[in-house]
Amino acid sequence: MTARSITAQAPTAPRTSDPQQLVPELADVSAALFRATGNRSVPRATIGLLQLRAGQIVGNTYLTVLHTDLLRKAGESEERITSVSSWQDSPYFTGPERAALALTEAVLQPSAHGERVSDELFAEVCEHYDEKALATLTIAIGQVNFFVPLALVCKPTPGKTFADQWA
């Protein structure tokens, strides 16, 4: 196994051509996911926080910078944004946000104990979210996961929107 370099340079351009130009259907899939997560059953801030945590978990700078920037533009405090990576002991998150972050981690990280989303975690999440909101949270985790391969393979430039990469 090759060690990752800690001196890697940030990309100045993506590695690939615009995936949306190559596969135009991508725009429809992306738009549908954004509509599904924007149904207002879960606060936009909660979705942004879980998507930032997902970017951190998969170790992708582009996604982490993107979701940090989106949270800032939405008016989230620096304390909340910077403590997403250590949310478990941070005083800045509500019970529902903690449940969403725990669900995100359970889905995205392997479990040494078998099932990733335990019955206990599911029950905890259900204390905060109704069925529609739970479905929306699940789609929001899937939404960021949909973009993970694009971010890892295409390696877009951090700080630029996905659309601006190929403009």
PDB file of C-alpha atoms in Angstrom:
ATOM      1  CA  MET A   1       0.000   0.000   0.000  1.00  0.00           C
ATOM      2  CA  THR A   2       1.410   3.363  -1.015  1.00  0.00           C
ATOM      3  CA  ALA A   3       1.401   6.153   1.544  1.00  0.00           C
ATOM      4  CA  ARG A   4      -0.415   9.358   0.673  1.00  0.00           C
ATOM      5  CA  SER A   5       1.793  12.364   0.249  1.00  0.00           C
ATOM      6  CA  ILE A   6       1.162  15.195   2.685  1.00  0.00           C
ATOM      7  CA  THR A   7       2.708  17.670   0.271  1.00  0.00           C
ATOM      8  CA  ALA A   8       0.307  17.106  -2.605  1.00  0.00           C
ATOM      9  CA  GLN A   9      -0.561  20.249  -4.496  1.00  0.00           C
ATOM     10  CA  ALA A  10      -4.159  21.367  -4.752  1.00  0.00           C
ATOM     11  CA  PRO A  11      -5.450  20.852  -8.280  1.00  0.00           C
ATOM     12  CA  THR A  12      -5.767  23.921 -10.459  1.00  0.00           C
ATOM     13  CA  ALA A  13      -8.097  22.156 -12.868  1.00  0.00           C
ATOM     14  CA  PRO A  14     -10.198  18.980 -12.768  1.00  0.00           C
ATOM     15  CA  ARG A  15      -8.642  15.776 -14.085  1.00  0.00           C
ATOM     16  CA  THR A  16     -11.497  15.041 -16.468  1.00  0.00           C
ATOM     17  CA  SER A  17     -13.793  16.695 -18.945  1.00  0.00           C
ATOM     18  CA  ASP A  18     -17.135  17.950 -17.673  1.00  0.00           C
ATOM     19  CA  PRO A  19     -19.137  14.849 -16.666  1.00  0.00           C
ATOM     20  CA  GLN A  20     -22.379  16.719 -17.349  1.00  0.00           C
ATOM     21  CA  GLN A  21     -21.310  17.372 -20.947  1.00  0.00           C
ATOM     22  CA  LEU A  22     -20.310  13.738 -21.368  1.00  0.00           C
ATOM     23  CA  VAL A  23     -23.470  12.385 -19.689  1.00  0.00           C
ATOM     24  CA  PRO A  24     -26.185  15.068 -19.950  1.00  0.00           C
ATOM     25  CA  GLU A  25     -28.608  12.962 -17.886  1.00  0.00           C
ATOM     26  CA  LEU A  26     -26.482  13.849 -14.861  1.00  0.00           C
ATOM     27  CA  ALA A  27     -28.209  17.230 -14.686  1.00  0.00           C
ATOM     28  CA  ASP A  28     -31.618  15.576 -14.321  1.00  0.00           C
ATOM     29  CA  VAL A  29     -30.410  13.223 -11.583  1.00  0.00           C
ATOM     30  CA  SER A  30     -28.721  16.073  -9.730  1.00  0.00           C
ATOM     31  CA  ALA A  31     -31.789  18.327  -9.983  1.00  0.00           C
ATOM     32  CA  ALA A  32     -34.061  15.535  -8.742  1.00  0.00           C
ATOM     33  CA  LEU A  33     -31.851  14.930  -5.706  1.00  0.00           C
ATOM     34  CA  PHE A  34     -31.803  18.641  -4.853  1.00  0.00           C
ATOM     35  CA  ARG A  35     -35.604  18.802  -5.158  1.00  0.00           C
ATOM     36  CA  ALA A  36     -35.996  15.740  -2.945  1.00  0.00           C
ATOM     37  CA  THR A  37     -33.792  17.143  -0.181  1.00  0.00           C
ATOM     38  CA  GLY A  38     -35.366  20.587  -0.474  1.00  0.00           C
ATOM     39  CA  ASN A  39     -38.860  19.440   0.523  1.00  0.00           C
ATOM     40  CA  ARG A  40     -38.576  21.336   3.849  1.00  0.00           C
ATOM     41  CA  SER A  41     -39.176  18.296   6.044  1.00  0.00           C
ATOM     42  CA  VAL A  42     -35.601  18.694   7.334  1.00  0.00           C
ATOM     43  CA  PRO A  43     -34.017  22.103   7.902  1.00  0.00           C
ATOM     44  CA  ARG A  44     -31.557  23.080   5.174  1.00  0.00           C
ATOM     45  CA  ALA A  45     -28.924  23.701   7.866  1.00  0.00           C
ATOM     46  CA  THR A  46     -29.194  20.093   9.055  1.00  0.00           C
ATOM     47  CA  ILE A  47     -28.742  18.804   5.521  1.00  0.00           C
ATOM     48  CA  GLY A  48     -25.733  21.090   5.058  1.00  0.00           C
ATOM     49  CA  LEU A  49     -24.171  19.874   8.306  1.00  0.00           C
ATOM     50  CA  LEU A  50     -24.585  16.200   7.419  1.00  0.00           C
ATOM     51  CA  GLN A  51     -23.201  16.811   3.927  1.00  0.00           C
ATOM     52  CA  LEU A  52     -20.159  18.580   5.389  1.00  0.00           C
ATOM     53  CA  ARG A  53     -19.640  15.630   7.734  1.00  0.00           C
ATOM     54  CA  ALA A  54     -19.919  13.235   4.799  1.00  0.00           C
ATOM     55  CA  GLY A  55     -17.216  15.144   2.917  1.00  0.00           C
ATOM     56  CA  GLN A  56     -14.990  14.936   5.991  1.00  0.00           C
ATOM     57  CA  ILE A  57     -15.612  11.209   6.425  1.00  0.00           C
ATOM     58  CA  VAL A  58     -14.682  10.365   2.837  1.00  0.00           C
ATOM     59  CA  GLY A  59     -11.645  12.638   3.103  1.00  0.00           C
ATOM     60  CA  ASN A  60     -12.472  14.841   0.140  1.00  0.00           C
ATOM     61  CA  THR A  61     -11.286  18.442   0.236  1.00  0.00           C
ATOM     62  CA  TYR A  62     -13.547  19.563  -2.602  1.00  0.00           C
ATOM     63  CA  LEU A  63     -16.719  18.395  -0.809  1.00  0.00           C
ATOM     64  CA  THR A  64     -15.523  19.699   2.560  1.00  0.00           C
ATOM     65  CA  VAL A  65     -14.726  23.152   1.165  1.00  0.00           C
ATOM     66  CA  LEU A  66     -17.948  23.221  -0.867  1.00  0.00           C
ATOM     67  CA  HIS A  67     -20.231  22.407   2.065  1.00  0.00           C
ATOM     68  CA  THR A  68     -18.298  24.681   4.434  1.00  0.00           C
ATOM     69  CA  ASP A  69     -18.766  27.550   1.979  1.00  0.00           C
ATOM     70  CA  LEU A  70     -22.475  26.784   1.522  1.00  0.00           C
ATOM     71  CA  LEU A  71     -22.992  26.731   5.300  1.00  0.00           C
ATOM     72  CA  ARG A  72     -21.195  30.064   5.673  1.00  0.00           C
ATOM     73  CA  LYS A  73     -23.315  31.611   2.938  1.00  0.00           C
ATOM     74  CA  ALA A  74     -26.423  30.321   4.746  1.00  0.00           C
ATOM     75  CA  GLY A  75     -25.319  32.190   7.879  1.00  0.00           C
ATOM     76  CA  GLU A  76     -24.037  29.294   9.980  1.00  0.00           C
ATOM     77  CA  SER A  77     -21.584  30.275  12.721  1.00  0.00           C
ATOM     78  CA  GLU A  78     -17.907  29.401  12.484  1.00  0.00           C
ATOM     79  CA  GLU A  79     -18.247  27.484  15.756  1.00  0.00           C
ATOM     80  CA  ARG A  80     -20.877  25.170  14.302  1.00  0.00           C
ATOM     81  CA  ILE A  81     -19.048  24.709  11.010  1.00  0.00           C
ATOM     82  CA  THR A  82     -15.652  23.996  12.528  1.00  0.00           C
ATOM     83  CA  SER A  83     -17.000  21.647  15.176  1.00  0.00           C
ATOM     84  CA  VAL A  84     -18.830  19.339  12.755  1.00  0.00           C
ATOM     85  CA  SER A  85     -15.825  17.003  12.766  1.00  0.00           C
ATOM     86  CA  SER A  86     -16.111  16.673  16.566  1.00  0.00           C
ATOM     87  CA  TRP A  87     -19.877  17.073  16.886  1.00  0.00           C
ATOM     88  CA  GLN A  88     -20.186  14.372  19.571  1.00  0.00           C
ATOM     89  CA  ASP A  89     -18.719  16.635  22.257  1.00  0.00           C
ATOM     90  CA  SER A  90     -19.653  19.997  20.772  1.00  0.00           C
ATOM     91  CA  PRO A  91     -22.291  22.154  22.506  1.00  0.00           C
ATOM     92  CA  TYR A  92     -23.427  23.725  19.209  1.00  0.00           C
ATOM     93  CA  PHE A  93     -25.836  21.109  17.869  1.00  0.00           C
ATOM     94  CA  THR A  94     -29.449  20.284  18.640  1.00  0.00           C
ATOM     95  CA  GLY A  95     -30.765  16.795  19.339  1.00  0.00           C
ATOM     96  CA  PRO A  96     -32.163  16.428  15.809  1.00  0.00           C
ATOM     97  CA  GLU A  97     -28.861  17.613  14.280  1.00  0.00           C
ATOM     98  CA  ARG A  98     -26.922  15.148  16.438  1.00  0.00           C
ATOM     99  CA  ALA A  99     -29.217  12.342  15.312  1.00  0.00           C
ATOM    100  CA  ALA A 100     -28.680  13.311  11.646  1.00  0.00           C
ATOM    101  CA  LEU A 101     -24.900  13.449  12.102  1.00  0.00           C
ATOM    102  CA  ALA A 102     -24.900  10.076  13.888  1.00  0.00           C
ATOM    103  CA  LEU A 103     -26.963   8.560  11.082  1.00  0.00           C
ATOM    104  CA  THR A 104     -24.548   9.982   8.494  1.00  0.00           C
ATOM    105  CA  GLU A 105     -21.567   8.469  10.277  1.00  0.00           C
ATOM    106  CA  ALA A 106     -23.310   5.122  10.678  1.00  0.00           C
ATOM    107  CA  VAL A 107     -24.127   4.931   6.971  1.00  0.00           C
ATOM    108  CA  LEU A 108     -20.695   6.051   5.758  1.00  0.00           C
ATOM    109  CA  GLN A 109     -18.330   4.320   8.166  1.00  0.00           C
ATOM    110  CA  PRO A 110     -17.776   0.580   8.450  1.00  0.00           C
ATOM    111  CA  SER A 111     -18.965  -0.919  11.711  1.00  0.00           C
ATOM    112  CA  ALA A 112     -16.861  -3.311  13.748  1.00  0.00           C
ATOM    113  CA  HIS A 113     -20.107  -4.643  15.206  1.00  0.00           C
ATOM    114  CA  GLY A 114     -21.926  -5.672  12.037  1.00  0.00           C
ATOM    115  CA  GLU A 115     -24.999  -3.631  11.194  1.00  0.00           C
ATOM    116  CA  ARG A 116     -24.175   0.017  10.552  1.00  0.00           C
ATOM    117  CA  VAL A 117     -27.533   1.522  11.480  1.00  0.00           C
ATOM    118  CA  SER A 118     -28.489  -0.209  14.687  1.00  0.00           C
ATOM    119  CA  ASP A 119     -32.039  -0.465  15.945  1.00  0.00           C
ATOM    120  CA  GLU A 120     -31.052   1.877  18.777  1.00  0.00           C
ATOM    121  CA  LEU A 121     -29.753   4.539  16.387  1.00  0.00           C
ATOM    122  CA  PHE A 122     -32.823   4.166  14.190  1.00  0.00           C
ATOM    123  CA  ALA A 123     -35.083   4.636  17.231  1.00  0.00           C
ATOM    124  CA  GLU A 124     -33.085   7.717  18.290  1.00  0.00           C
ATOM    125  CA  VAL A 125     -33.397   9.267  14.823  1.00  0.00           C
ATOM    126  CA  CYS A 126     -37.138   8.489  14.791  1.00  0.00           C
ATOM    127  CA  GLU A 127     -37.535  10.427  18.053  1.00  0.00           C
ATOM    128  CA  HIS A 128     -36.581  13.562  16.109  1.00  0.00           C
ATOM    129  CA  TYR A 129     -37.871  12.943  12.596  1.00  0.00           C
ATOM    130  CA  ASP A 130     -41.143  11.706  11.112  1.00  0.00           C
ATOM    131  CA  GLU A 131     -41.163   9.232   8.210  1.00  0.00           C
ATOM    132  CA  LYS A 132     -40.929  11.891   5.489  1.00  0.00           C
ATOM    133  CA  ALA A 133     -38.054  13.640   7.247  1.00  0.00           C
ATOM    134  CA  LEU A 134     -36.268  10.314   7.774  1.00  0.00           C
ATOM    135  CA  ALA A 135     -36.629   9.555   4.069  1.00  0.00           C
ATOM    136  CA  THR A 136     -35.298  13.043   3.295  1.00  0.00           C
ATOM    137  CA  LEU A 137     -32.286  12.547   5.578  1.00  0.00           C
ATOM    138  CA  THR A 138     -31.590   9.231   3.890  1.00  0.00           C
ATOM    139  CA  ILE A 139     -31.797  10.859   0.462  1.00  0.00           C
ATOM    140  CA  ALA A 140     -29.510  13.707   1.626  1.00  0.00           C
ATOM    141  CA  ILE A 141     -26.867  11.171   2.691  1.00  0.00           C
ATOM    142  CA  GLY A 142     -27.338   9.425  -0.652  1.00  0.00           C
ATOM    143  CA  GLN A 143     -27.132  12.760  -2.467  1.00  0.00           C
ATOM    144  CA  VAL A 144     -23.673  13.541  -1.143  1.00  0.00           C
ATOM    145  CA  ASN A 145     -22.669   9.909  -1.730  1.00  0.00           C
ATOM    146  CA  PHE A 146     -23.787  10.250  -5.339  1.00  0.00           C
ATOM    147  CA  PHE A 147     -21.259  13.064  -5.793  1.00  0.00           C
ATOM    148  CA  VAL A 148     -18.393  11.389  -3.900  1.00  0.00           C
ATOM    149  CA  PRO A 149     -17.153   9.348  -6.891  1.00  0.00           C
ATOM    150  CA  LEU A 150     -17.320  12.441  -9.112  1.00  0.00           C
ATOM    151  CA  ALA A 151     -15.308  14.393  -6.550  1.00  0.00           C
ATOM    152  CA  LEU A 152     -12.739  11.621  -6.078  1.00  0.00           C
ATOM    153  CA  VAL A 153     -12.307  10.664  -9.730  1.00  0.00           C
ATOM    154  CA  CYS A 154     -12.691  14.041 -11.441  1.00  0.00           C
ATOM    155  CA  LYS A 155     -10.839  15.860  -8.638  1.00  0.00           C
ATOM    156  CA  PRO A 156     -12.485  19.271  -9.079  1.00  0.00           C
ATOM    157  CA  THR A 157     -10.694  22.326  -7.767  1.00  0.00           C
ATOM    158  CA  PRO A 158     -11.632  23.164  -4.164  1.00  0.00           C
ATOM    159  CA  GLY A 159     -13.339  26.535  -3.856  1.00  0.00           C
ATOM    160  CA  LYS A 160     -15.086  26.366  -7.239  1.00  0.00           C
ATOM    161  CA  THR A 161     -18.612  25.130  -7.767  1.00  0.00           C
ATOM    162  CA  PHE A 162     -18.996  21.974  -9.796  1.00  0.00           C
ATOM    163  CA  ALA A 163     -20.524  24.020 -12.648  1.00  0.00           C
ATOM    164  CA  ASP A 164     -17.652  26.535 -12.596  1.00  0.00           C
ATOM    165  CA  GLN A 165     -15.017  23.798 -12.951  1.00  0.00           C
ATOM    166  CA  TRP A 166     -15.600  23.500 -16.684  1.00  0.00           C
ATOM    167  CA  ALA A 167     -16.979  26.949 -17.544  1.00  0.00           C
TER     168      ALA A 167
END
